[in-house]
XYZ file of C-alpha atoms in Angstrom:
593
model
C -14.065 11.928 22.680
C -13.702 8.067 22.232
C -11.555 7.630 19.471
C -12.583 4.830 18.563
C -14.953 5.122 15.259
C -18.824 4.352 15.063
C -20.100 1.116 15.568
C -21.610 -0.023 12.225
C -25.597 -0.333 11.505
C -25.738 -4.197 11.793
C -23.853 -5.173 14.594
C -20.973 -7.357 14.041
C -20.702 -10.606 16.317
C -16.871 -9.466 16.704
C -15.757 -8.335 20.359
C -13.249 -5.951 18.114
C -14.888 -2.300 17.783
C -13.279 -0.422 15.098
C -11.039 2.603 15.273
C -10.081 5.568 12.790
C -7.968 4.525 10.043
C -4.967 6.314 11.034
C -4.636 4.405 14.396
C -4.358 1.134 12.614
C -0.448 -0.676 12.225
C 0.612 -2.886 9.758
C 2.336 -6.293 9.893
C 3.792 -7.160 6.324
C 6.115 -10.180 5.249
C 6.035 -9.683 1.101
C 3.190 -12.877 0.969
C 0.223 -11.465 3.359
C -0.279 -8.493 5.849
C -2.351 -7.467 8.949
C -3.496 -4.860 10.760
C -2.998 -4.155 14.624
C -5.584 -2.032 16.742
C -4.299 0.441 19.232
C -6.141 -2.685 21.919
C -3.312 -5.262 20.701
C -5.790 -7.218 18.673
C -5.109 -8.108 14.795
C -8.051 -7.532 12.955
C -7.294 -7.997 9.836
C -5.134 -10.875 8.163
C -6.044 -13.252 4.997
C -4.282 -16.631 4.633
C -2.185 -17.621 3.063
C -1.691 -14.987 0.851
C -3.176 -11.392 -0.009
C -5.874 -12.584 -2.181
C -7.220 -15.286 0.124
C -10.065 -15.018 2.434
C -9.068 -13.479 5.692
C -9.171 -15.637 8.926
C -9.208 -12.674 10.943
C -11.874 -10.045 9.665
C -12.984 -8.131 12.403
C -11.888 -4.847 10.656
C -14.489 -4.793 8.463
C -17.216 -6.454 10.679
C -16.456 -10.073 10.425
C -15.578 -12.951 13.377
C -11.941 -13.461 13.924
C -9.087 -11.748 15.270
C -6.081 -12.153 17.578
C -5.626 -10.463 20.753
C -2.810 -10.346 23.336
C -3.503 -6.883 25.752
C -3.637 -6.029 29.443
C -6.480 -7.312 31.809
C -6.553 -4.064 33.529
C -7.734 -1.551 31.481
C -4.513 1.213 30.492
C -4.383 4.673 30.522
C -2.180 5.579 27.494
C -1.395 3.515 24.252
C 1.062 4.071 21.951
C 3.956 1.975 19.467
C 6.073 2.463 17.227
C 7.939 0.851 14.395
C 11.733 -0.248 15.076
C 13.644 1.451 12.635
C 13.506 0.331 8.979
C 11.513 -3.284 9.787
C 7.764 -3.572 9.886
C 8.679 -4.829 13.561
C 5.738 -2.984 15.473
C 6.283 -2.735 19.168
C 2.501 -1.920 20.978
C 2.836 0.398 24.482
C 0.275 0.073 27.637
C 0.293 2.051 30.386
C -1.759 1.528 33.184
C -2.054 2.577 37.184
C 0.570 0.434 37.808
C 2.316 -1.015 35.072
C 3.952 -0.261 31.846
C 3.757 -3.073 29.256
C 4.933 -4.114 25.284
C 4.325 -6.600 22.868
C 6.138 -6.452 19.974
C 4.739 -7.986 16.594
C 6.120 -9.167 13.558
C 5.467 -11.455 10.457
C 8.036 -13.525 10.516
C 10.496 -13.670 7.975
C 11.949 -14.547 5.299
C 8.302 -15.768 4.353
C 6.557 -18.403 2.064
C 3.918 -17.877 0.223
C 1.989 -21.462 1.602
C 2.850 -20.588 5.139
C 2.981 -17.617 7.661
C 4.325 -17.114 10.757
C 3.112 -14.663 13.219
C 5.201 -13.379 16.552
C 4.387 -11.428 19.422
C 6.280 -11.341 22.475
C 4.912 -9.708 25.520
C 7.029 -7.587 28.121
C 6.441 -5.580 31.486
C 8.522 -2.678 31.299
C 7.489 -1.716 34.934
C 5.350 -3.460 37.918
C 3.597 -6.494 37.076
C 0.502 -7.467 34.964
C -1.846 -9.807 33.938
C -2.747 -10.066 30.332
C -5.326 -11.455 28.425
C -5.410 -13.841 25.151
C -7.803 -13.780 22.666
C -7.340 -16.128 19.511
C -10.647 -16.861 17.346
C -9.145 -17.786 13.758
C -12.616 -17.484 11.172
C -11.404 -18.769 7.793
C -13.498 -17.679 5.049
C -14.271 -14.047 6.081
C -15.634 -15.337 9.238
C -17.832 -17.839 7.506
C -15.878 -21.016 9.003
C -14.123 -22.435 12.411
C -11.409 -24.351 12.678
C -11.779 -28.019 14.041
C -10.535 -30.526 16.190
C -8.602 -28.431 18.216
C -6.067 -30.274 20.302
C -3.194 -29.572 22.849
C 0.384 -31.768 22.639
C 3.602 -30.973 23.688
C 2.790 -27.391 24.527
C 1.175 -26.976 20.948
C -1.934 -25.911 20.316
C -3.076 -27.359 16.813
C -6.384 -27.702 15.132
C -7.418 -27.365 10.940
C -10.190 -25.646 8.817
C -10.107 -26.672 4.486
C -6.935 -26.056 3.219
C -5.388 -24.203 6.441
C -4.048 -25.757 9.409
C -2.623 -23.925 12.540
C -0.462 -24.604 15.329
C 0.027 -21.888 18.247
C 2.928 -22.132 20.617
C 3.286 -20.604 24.093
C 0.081 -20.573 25.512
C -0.408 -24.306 26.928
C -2.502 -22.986 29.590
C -5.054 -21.469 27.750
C -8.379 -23.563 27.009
C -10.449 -23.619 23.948
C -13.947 -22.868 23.845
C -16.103 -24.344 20.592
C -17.659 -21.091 20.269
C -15.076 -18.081 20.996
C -11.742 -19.973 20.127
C -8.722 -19.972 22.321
C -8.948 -17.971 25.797
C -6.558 -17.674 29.005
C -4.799 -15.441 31.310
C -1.057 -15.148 32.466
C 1.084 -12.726 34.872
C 4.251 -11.197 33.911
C 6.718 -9.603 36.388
C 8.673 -6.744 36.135
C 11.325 -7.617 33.570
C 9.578 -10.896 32.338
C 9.399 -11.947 28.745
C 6.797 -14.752 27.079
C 6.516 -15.567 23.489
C 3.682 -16.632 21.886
C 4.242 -18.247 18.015
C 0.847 -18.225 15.444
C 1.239 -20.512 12.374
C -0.922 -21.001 9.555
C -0.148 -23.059 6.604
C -1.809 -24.719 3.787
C -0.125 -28.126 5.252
C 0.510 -29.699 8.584
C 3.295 -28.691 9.767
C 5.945 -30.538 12.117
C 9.388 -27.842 12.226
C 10.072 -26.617 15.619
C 8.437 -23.212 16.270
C 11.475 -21.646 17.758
C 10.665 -17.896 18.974
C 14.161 -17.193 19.187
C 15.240 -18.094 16.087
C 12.712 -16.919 14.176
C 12.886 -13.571 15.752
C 16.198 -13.672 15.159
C 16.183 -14.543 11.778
C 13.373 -11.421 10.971
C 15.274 -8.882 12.368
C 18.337 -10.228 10.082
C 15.564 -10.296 6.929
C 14.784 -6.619 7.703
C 18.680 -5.494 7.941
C 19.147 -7.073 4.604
C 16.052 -5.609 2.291
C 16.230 -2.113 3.854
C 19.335 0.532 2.753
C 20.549 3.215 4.642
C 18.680 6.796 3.785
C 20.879 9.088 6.029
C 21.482 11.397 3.108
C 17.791 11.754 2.178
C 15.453 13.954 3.111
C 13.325 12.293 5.979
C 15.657 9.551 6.538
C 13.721 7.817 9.264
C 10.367 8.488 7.233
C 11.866 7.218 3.834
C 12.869 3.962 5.759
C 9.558 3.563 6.783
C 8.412 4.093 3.502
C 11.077 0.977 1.999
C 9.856 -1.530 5.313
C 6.282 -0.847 3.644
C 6.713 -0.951 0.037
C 9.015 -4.600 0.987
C 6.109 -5.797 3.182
C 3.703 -5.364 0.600
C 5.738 -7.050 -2.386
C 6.011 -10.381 -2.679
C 8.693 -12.972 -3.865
C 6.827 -13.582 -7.200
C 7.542 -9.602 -7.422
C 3.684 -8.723 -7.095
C 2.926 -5.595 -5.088
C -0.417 -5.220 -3.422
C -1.708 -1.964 -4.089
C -2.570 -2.021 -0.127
C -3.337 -4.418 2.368
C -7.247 -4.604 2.944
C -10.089 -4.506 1.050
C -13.691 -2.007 1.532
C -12.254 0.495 3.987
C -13.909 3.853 2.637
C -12.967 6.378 0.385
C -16.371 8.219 1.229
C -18.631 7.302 3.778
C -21.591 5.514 2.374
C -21.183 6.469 -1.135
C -20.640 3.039 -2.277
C -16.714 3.581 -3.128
C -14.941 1.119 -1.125
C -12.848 -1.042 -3.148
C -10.790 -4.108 -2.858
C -7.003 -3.255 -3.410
C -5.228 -6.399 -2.211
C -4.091 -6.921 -5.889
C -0.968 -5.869 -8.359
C -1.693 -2.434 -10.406
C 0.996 -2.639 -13.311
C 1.190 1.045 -12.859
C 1.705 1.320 -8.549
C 4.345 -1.742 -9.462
C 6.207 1.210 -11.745
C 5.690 3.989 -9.251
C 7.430 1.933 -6.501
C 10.265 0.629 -8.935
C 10.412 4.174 -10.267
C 10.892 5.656 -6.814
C 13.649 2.885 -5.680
C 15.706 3.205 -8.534
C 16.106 7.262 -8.125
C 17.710 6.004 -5.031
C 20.016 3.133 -6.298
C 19.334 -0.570 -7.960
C 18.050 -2.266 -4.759
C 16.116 -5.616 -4.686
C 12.511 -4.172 -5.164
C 13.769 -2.285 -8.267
C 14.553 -6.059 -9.945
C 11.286 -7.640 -8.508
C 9.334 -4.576 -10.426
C 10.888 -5.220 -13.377
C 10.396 -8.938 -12.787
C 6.844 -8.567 -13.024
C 6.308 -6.040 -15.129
C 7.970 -7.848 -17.594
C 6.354 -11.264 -16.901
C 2.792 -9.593 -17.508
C 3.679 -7.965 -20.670
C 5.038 -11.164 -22.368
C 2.247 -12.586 -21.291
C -0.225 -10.738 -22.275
C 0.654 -8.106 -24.663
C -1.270 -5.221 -25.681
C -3.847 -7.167 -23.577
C -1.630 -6.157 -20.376
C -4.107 -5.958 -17.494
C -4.456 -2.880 -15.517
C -4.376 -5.396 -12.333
C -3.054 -8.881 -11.201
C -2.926 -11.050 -8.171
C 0.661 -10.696 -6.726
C 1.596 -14.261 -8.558
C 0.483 -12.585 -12.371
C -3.049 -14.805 -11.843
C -6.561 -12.262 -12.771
C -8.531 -10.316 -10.239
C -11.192 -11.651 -9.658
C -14.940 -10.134 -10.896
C -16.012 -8.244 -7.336
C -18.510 -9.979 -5.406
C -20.321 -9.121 -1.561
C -19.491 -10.820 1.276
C -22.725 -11.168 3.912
C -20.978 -8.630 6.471
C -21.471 -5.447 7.943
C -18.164 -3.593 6.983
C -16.281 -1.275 8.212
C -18.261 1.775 9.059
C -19.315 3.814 5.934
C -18.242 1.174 4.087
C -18.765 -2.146 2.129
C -17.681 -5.915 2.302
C -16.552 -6.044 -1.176
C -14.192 -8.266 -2.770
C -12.636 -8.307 -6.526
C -12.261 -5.816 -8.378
C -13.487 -4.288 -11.811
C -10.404 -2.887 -12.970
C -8.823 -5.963 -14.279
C -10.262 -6.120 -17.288
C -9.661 -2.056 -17.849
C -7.355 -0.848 -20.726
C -4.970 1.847 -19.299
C -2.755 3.389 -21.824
C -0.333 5.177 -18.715
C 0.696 1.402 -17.583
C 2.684 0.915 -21.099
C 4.299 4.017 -20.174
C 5.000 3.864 -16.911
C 6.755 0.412 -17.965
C 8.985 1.921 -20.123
C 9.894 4.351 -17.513
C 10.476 1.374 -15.555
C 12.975 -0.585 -17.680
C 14.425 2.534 -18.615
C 15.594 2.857 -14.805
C 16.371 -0.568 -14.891
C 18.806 0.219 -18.033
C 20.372 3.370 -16.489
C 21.462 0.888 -13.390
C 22.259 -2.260 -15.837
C 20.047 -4.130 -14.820
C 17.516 -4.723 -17.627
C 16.988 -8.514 -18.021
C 16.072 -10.190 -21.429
C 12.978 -10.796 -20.572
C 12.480 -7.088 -19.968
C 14.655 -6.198 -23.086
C 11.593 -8.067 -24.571
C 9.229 -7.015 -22.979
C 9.989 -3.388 -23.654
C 9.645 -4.294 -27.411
C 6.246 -5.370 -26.702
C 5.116 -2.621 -24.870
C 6.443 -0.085 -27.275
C 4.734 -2.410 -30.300
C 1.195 -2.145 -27.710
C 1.560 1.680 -27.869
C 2.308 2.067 -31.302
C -0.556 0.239 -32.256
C -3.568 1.520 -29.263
C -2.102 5.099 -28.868
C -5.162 6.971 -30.681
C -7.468 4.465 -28.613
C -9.582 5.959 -25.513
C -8.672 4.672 -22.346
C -9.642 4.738 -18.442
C -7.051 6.515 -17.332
C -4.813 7.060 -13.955
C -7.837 7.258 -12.127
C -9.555 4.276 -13.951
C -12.794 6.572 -14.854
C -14.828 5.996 -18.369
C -12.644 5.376 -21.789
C -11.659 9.235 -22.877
C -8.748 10.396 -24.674
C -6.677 11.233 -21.392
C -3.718 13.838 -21.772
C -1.883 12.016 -18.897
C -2.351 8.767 -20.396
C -0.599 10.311 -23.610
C 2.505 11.967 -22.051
C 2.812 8.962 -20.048
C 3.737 7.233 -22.842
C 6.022 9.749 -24.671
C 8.086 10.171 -21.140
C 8.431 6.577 -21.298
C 9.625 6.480 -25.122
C 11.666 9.243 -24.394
C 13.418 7.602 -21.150
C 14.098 4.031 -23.616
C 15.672 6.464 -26.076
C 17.818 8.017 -24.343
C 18.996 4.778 -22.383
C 18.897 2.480 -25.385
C 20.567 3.768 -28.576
C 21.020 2.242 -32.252
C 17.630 1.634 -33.735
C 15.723 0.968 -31.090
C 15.794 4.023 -29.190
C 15.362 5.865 -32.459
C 12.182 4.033 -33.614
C 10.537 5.171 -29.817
C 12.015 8.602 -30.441
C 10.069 9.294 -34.049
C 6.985 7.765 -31.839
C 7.170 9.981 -29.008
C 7.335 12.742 -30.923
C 4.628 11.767 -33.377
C 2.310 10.657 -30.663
C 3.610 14.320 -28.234
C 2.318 16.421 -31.563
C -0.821 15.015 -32.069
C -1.696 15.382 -28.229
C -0.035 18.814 -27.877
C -2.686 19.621 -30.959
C -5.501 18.336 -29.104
C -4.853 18.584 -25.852
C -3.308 21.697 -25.232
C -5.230 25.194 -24.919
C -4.215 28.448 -26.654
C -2.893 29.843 -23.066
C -0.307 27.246 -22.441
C -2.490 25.192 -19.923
C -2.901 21.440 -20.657
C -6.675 20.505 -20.137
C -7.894 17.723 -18.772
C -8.764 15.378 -21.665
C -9.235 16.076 -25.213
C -12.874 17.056 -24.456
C -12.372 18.445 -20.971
C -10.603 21.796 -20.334
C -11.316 21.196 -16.109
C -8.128 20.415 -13.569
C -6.593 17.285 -13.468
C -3.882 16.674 -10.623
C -2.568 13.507 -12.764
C -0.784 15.754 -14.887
C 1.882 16.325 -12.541
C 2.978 13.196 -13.061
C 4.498 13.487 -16.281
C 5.271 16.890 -15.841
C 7.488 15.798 -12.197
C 9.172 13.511 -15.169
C 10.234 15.971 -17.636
C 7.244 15.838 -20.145
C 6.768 18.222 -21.338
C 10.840 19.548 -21.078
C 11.337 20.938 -18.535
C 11.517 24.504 -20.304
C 8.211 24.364 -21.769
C 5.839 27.590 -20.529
C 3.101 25.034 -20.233
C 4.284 23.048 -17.094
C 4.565 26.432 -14.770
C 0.844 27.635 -16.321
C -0.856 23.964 -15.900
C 1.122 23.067 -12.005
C -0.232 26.835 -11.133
C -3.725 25.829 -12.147
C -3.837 22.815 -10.588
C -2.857 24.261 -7.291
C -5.549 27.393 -8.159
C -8.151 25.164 -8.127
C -7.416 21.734 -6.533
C -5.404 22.726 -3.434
C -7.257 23.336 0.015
C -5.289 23.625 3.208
C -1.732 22.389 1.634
C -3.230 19.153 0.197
C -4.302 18.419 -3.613
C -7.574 16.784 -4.794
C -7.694 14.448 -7.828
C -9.825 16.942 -10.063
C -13.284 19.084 -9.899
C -16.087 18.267 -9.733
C -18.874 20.610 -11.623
C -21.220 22.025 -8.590
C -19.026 20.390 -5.755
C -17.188 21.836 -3.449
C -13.420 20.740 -2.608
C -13.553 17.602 -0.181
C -17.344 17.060 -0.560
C -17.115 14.101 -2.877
C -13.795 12.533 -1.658
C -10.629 13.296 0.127
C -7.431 15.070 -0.934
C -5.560 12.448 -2.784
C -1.646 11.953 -1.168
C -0.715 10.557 -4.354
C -0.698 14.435 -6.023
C 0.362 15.806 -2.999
C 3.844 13.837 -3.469
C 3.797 14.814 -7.148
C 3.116 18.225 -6.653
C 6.362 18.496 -4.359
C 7.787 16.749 -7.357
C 6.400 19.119 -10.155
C 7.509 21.929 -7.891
C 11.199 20.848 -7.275
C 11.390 19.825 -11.157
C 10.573 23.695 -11.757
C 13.237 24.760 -9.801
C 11.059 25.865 -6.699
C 12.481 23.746 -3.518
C 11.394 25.549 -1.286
C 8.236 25.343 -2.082
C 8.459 21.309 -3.140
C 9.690 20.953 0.817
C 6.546 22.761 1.866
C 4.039 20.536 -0.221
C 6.292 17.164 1.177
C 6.509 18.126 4.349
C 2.311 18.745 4.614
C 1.822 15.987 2.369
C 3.588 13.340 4.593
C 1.885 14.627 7.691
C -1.104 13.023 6.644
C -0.755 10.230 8.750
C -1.267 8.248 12.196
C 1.146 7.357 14.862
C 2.164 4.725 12.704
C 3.235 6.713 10.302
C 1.047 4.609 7.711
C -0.477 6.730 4.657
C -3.719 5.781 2.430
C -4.790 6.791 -0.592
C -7.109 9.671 0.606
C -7.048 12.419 3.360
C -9.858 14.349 5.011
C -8.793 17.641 5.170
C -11.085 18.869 7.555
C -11.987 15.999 10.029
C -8.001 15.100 9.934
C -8.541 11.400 9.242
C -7.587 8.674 6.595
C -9.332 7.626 3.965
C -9.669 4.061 1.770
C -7.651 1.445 2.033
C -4.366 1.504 4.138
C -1.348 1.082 3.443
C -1.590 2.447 -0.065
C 1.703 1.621 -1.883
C 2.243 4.357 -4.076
C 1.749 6.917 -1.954
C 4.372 5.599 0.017
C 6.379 5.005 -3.023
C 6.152 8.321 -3.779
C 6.962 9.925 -0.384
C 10.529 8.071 -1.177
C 11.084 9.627 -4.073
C 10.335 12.603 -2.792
C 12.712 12.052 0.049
C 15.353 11.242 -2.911
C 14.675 14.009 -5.582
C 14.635 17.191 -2.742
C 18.151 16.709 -2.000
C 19.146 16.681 -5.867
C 19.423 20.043 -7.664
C 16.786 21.164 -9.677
C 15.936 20.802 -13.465
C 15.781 24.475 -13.484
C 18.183 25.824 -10.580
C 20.967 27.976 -11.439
C-alpha cells in the first residue's frame, strides 16, 4: 500500500503529494519550524516567524517547498533525530547507493531571520541528486523576484522577505517553478547547501561550517542530560521539541502547522501556531519536576508578562511575542486531505478559568526552585485577585467547549492556590489558602456525586478525562476516595485499546467523533502513579508514547484503529507531558508504602 495519503479533491499545483501525519519530521529553532517529508522536501515553513504566512505550503495544498533527494528513485527511507537536537538526518537507499542529508534550523536564531541547512552525503556508491527550491510567500499566493546569481549566491526578494541560497551556483532559475539543478556526489563526498530568509538584505558570510558548528553547540547547551529518567532518549526528544517550539520572547507554539485534521472532513482543523497560557504551564510544569532549566524561566517569563498585561482579561491564546491571535480566516487552498486551509483562531478571545490556575502552579514551581521573578511575584497577585473575583463565573474549559461551570476548571485553581501556599508563607499564602478551600467546598457541593465520583460539570454527571489533571496534581489529596472512584471511571468508559478519549459522546461510539487524545493518556499514567499504582502508570506511558512515527513526533490526537496521527503536529503539551511522565515514574509514589 502507498503510504503516502490521498490526494486532495482539488488538486494542488504543488509537485509535493502528501503523506500520513506520522511520517512527517520537524525542523524547530524557538522563532519558526518546518516539516520534512519522508522524499527530502520541506513542505511546510512560515517566515519569519510562526504566525507569518508560510513560503513553503505544500503540506496543506499550497505552491512552495524545498527539496534536496535522489534522482534515482530509492528503495528504503528512513532518519532519525541526533540525540537531544532537532538535527534530523534523512536516509535513501537505492540499487546502488546509500545517501543522507542532514537538516537543521540553524541556531541560535532571530526572530527577523532564519537560516536553513542541509548537507548532503553518499554513504555508499555514487549518486546524483536533485534540487528543488520554489519559495511562495503568502501561502503560495506570491513569487519572489529578480532573482540573480553573484559570487556563488543565489539572491532574489518578495515584500518584506528577501533570500539568499548558497551552494548551488549551478542550478538555474526558472520564472515559473523556482530554482532547479542536478549534481553527483561520490562515495564519501559532502556538499552544503545554506537557505536564508530575512526580513532585510542581508550581506554576513553564509558559512556552512560555522553555522553548523555553532547549532550543534546551541543544542548541547539548551538540552540536559535525562539518563536517570525513564525513557531517557525519548524524554530528550521530548526537551529538543518543547525548545524548538519556544521562542526567545518565551512564547510556545502550541504546534507547528495550522488545518491538519483532527477528523476527516468534519470541519475541525484548527490553526495552533499560537501561545495557549495553559500548554505554556504544562511545559514549564513538566521542566521544573525535572530541575530549573532555561524553558522553566521563559514560561514564567511569559506567563507573567500576559497577566500584567492583561489581568483578569488574560487571553486563553497569544502570538509567541504576547501580540492577539488573530480572528480565523480561509485561505483559497485545497488543504491537507480531510482538512481545511484555516488560519486564526477563535480561542483568543475565550475566558478559561484553568489558565489562572495552571499559572499559579507555574510560579509555584518557579518558587520551589527560587526562581520567581518580581514580575511573576506580581503577577501571581493578579492572578489570584482574577480568581477571587471570576471563580463562580462559567467558563470554556480545558477543552475550550461552551461557557459551563467546569469541575476541572475549579480544582485547577484550588491546586494552584494550594501550590502558592505552601511555597509562599506569611499572608499571602494564607489569603490563597482560605480561597482554595472556600472555592474546593462550594465545587465539592456541586460537583461531586453521592458515590464519590466527580462528574463532569455542575450539570453533567458524563466522563471527563480532564479531571486527571488535577487529580495527577494532588487535588483532591491524594487520600481522598474520590480520585480512585473518578480515574476508574474514566478508564471504564473512555479507554479503548490502552489509549484515553477526551469524554463521551451521547449515541457515539469511542473513536467515531475524534481520536484518543495523548494529552490524557500522559495524565492517566500520572493519575495512576499518584495513586500508588506504577505498574500500571508504566503500562499507560509506555502505550501512550507509542503513538507515534519514526520521528518519534506526537500530535494531539491518535486513531486507534487505523494507527495514524491526528491534528496538528508537533503538539507541545503532549510532549510536555511525556517528560513529566518520564520524571514522575522514577519518583516514589504519593501513596506507596
Amino acid at each position: 500500500m502507498d503510504p503516502r495519503a490521498d490526494q486532495p479533491t482539488t488538486a494542488p499545483s504543488s509537485s509535493c503529494p502528501p503523506w500520513v501525519l506520522r511520517d512527517y519530521a520537524l525542523l524547530a529553532d524557538g522563532e519558526r519550524g518546518a516539516l520534512v517529508d519522508p522524499e527530502g522536501r520541506i513542505v511546510w515553513l512560515c517566515a519569519p516567524r510562526w504566525h507569518s504566512d508560510a513560503v513553503f505550503s505544500a503540506l496543506v495544498g499550497g505552491d512552495g517547498h524545498f527539496g534536496v533527494e535522489p534522482a534515482e528513485r530509492w528503495h528504503v527511507w528512513g532518519g532519525y533525530y541526533e540525540d537531544g537536537t532537532l538535527i534530523r538526518v534523512s536516509r535513501w537507499v537505492t540499487s546502488d547507493s546509500v545517501i543522507e542529508c542532514r537538516d537543521a534550523l540553524a541556531m541560535p536564531a532571530s526572530p527577523d531571520r532564519l537560516v536553513l541547512l542541509r548537507r548532503m552525503r553518499v554513504e555508499r556508491g555514487e549518486a546524483r541528486l536533485r534540487l528543488t527550491l520554489d519559495p511562495r510567500p503568502g501561502f503560495g499566493r506570491e513569487r519572489m523576484s529578480n532573482p540573480r546569481l553573484e559570487d556563488g549566491v543565489w539572491s532574489a526578494g518578495a515584500k518584506d522577505l528577501y533570500l539568499r541560497l548558497q551552494g548551488t551556483h549551478a542550478a538555474s532559475w526558472d520564472p515559473e517553478h523556482g530554482l532547479r539543478g542536478d549534481f553527483r556526489l561520490c562515495e564519501g563526498e559532502e556538499h552544503d547547501i545554506v537557505l536564508e530568509l530575512a526580513t532585510r538584505a542581508e550581506s554576513s558570510e553564509l558559512s556552512p561550517q560555522r553555522l553548523w558548528h555553532e547549532t550543534e553547540e546551541a543544542w548541547r547547551q539548551v538540552v540536559p542530560d535525562c539518563s536517570a529518567l525513564a525513557a531517557p532518549r525519548d524524554a530528550r526528544h521530548a526537551y529538543a521539541v518543547l525548545h524548538g517550539l519556544t521562542s526567545s520572547s518565551g512564547g510556545m507554539v502550541a504546534a507547528a502547522t495550522t488545518s491538519l485534521p483532527e477528523r476527516a472532513n468534519t470541519g475541525r482543523s484548527y490553526d495552533y501556531r499560537f501561545a495557549w497560557v495553559r500548554d505554556q504551564c504544562y511545559a514549564g510544569l513538566a521542566i521544573a519536576a525535572h530541575g530549573p532549566h532555561e524553558l522553566v524561566d521563559k514560561a514564567v517569563r511569559f506567563t507573567a508578562e500576559r497577566l500584567l498585561a492583561d489581568g483578569e482579561g488574560l487571553r486563553p491564546a497569544y502570538t509567541v511575542d504576547g501580540g492577539p491571535v488573530p480572528e480565523e480566516r480561509q485561505l483559497p487552498l485545497p488543504g491537507y486531505p480531510g482538512g481545511s486551509d484555516r488560519v486564526g483562531n477563535q480561542a483568543g478571545s475565550q475566558f478559561q478559568l484553568d489558565a489562572f490556575g495552571e499559572a499559579l502552579q507555574l510560579f509555584a514551581a518557579a518558587a520551589h526552585h527560587d526562581r520567581l521573578t518580581p514580575d511573576a511575584e506580581k503577577a501571581l497577585k493578579v492572578a489570584v485577585d482574577a480568581v477571587e473575583r471570576r471563580w463562580r463565573q462559567a467558563d470554556a474549559g480545558l477543552w475550550e467547549l461552551e461557557d459551563r461551570w467546569w469541575t476541572q476548571s475549579r480544582l485547577s485553581v484550588v491546586c494552584g492556590l494550594r501550590r502558592v501556599a505552601e511555597e509562599l508563607p506569611g499572608s499571602a499564602g494564607a489569603r490563597c489558602a482560605r480561597l482554595a478551600d472556600v472555592i474546593y467546598e462550594e465545587t465539592r457541593r456541586r460537583c461531586l456525586r453521592g458515590d464519590g465520583r466527580w462528574r463532569r460539570a455542575a450539570d453533567d454527571d458524563g466522563p471527563e478525562a480532564a479531571l486527571l489533571v488535577p487529580l495527577a496534581r494532588g487535588c483532591p489529596s491524594v487520600d481522598d476516595p474520590s480520585n480512585a472512584i473518578t480515574r476508574r471511571f474514566i478508564e471504564d468508559k473512555l479507554a479503548e485499546d490502552g489509549y484515553i478519549y477526551r469524554f463521551g459522546r451521547p449515541g457515539v461510539p469511542l473513536g467515531e467523533s475524534e481520536g484518543a487524545f495523548l494529552l490524557c493518556g500522559f495524565t492517566m499514567a500520572l493519575a495512576t502513579h499518584h495513586l500508588g499504582d506504577r505498574a500500571g502508570a508504566l503500562r499507560w506511558f509506555e502505550r501512550t508514547r507509542s503513538a507515534c512515527g519514526p520521528p518519534a513526533l506526537l500530535a494531539e490526537e491518535y486513531d486507534v484503529r487505523q494507527r495514524q496521527l491526528r491534528g496538528n503536529l508537533p503538539q507541545a503539551f503532549v510532549h510536555a507531558l511525556l517528560l513529566e511522565c518520564a520524571v514522575r515514574l522514577n519518583e516514589v509514589s504519593a501513596l506507596s508504602p
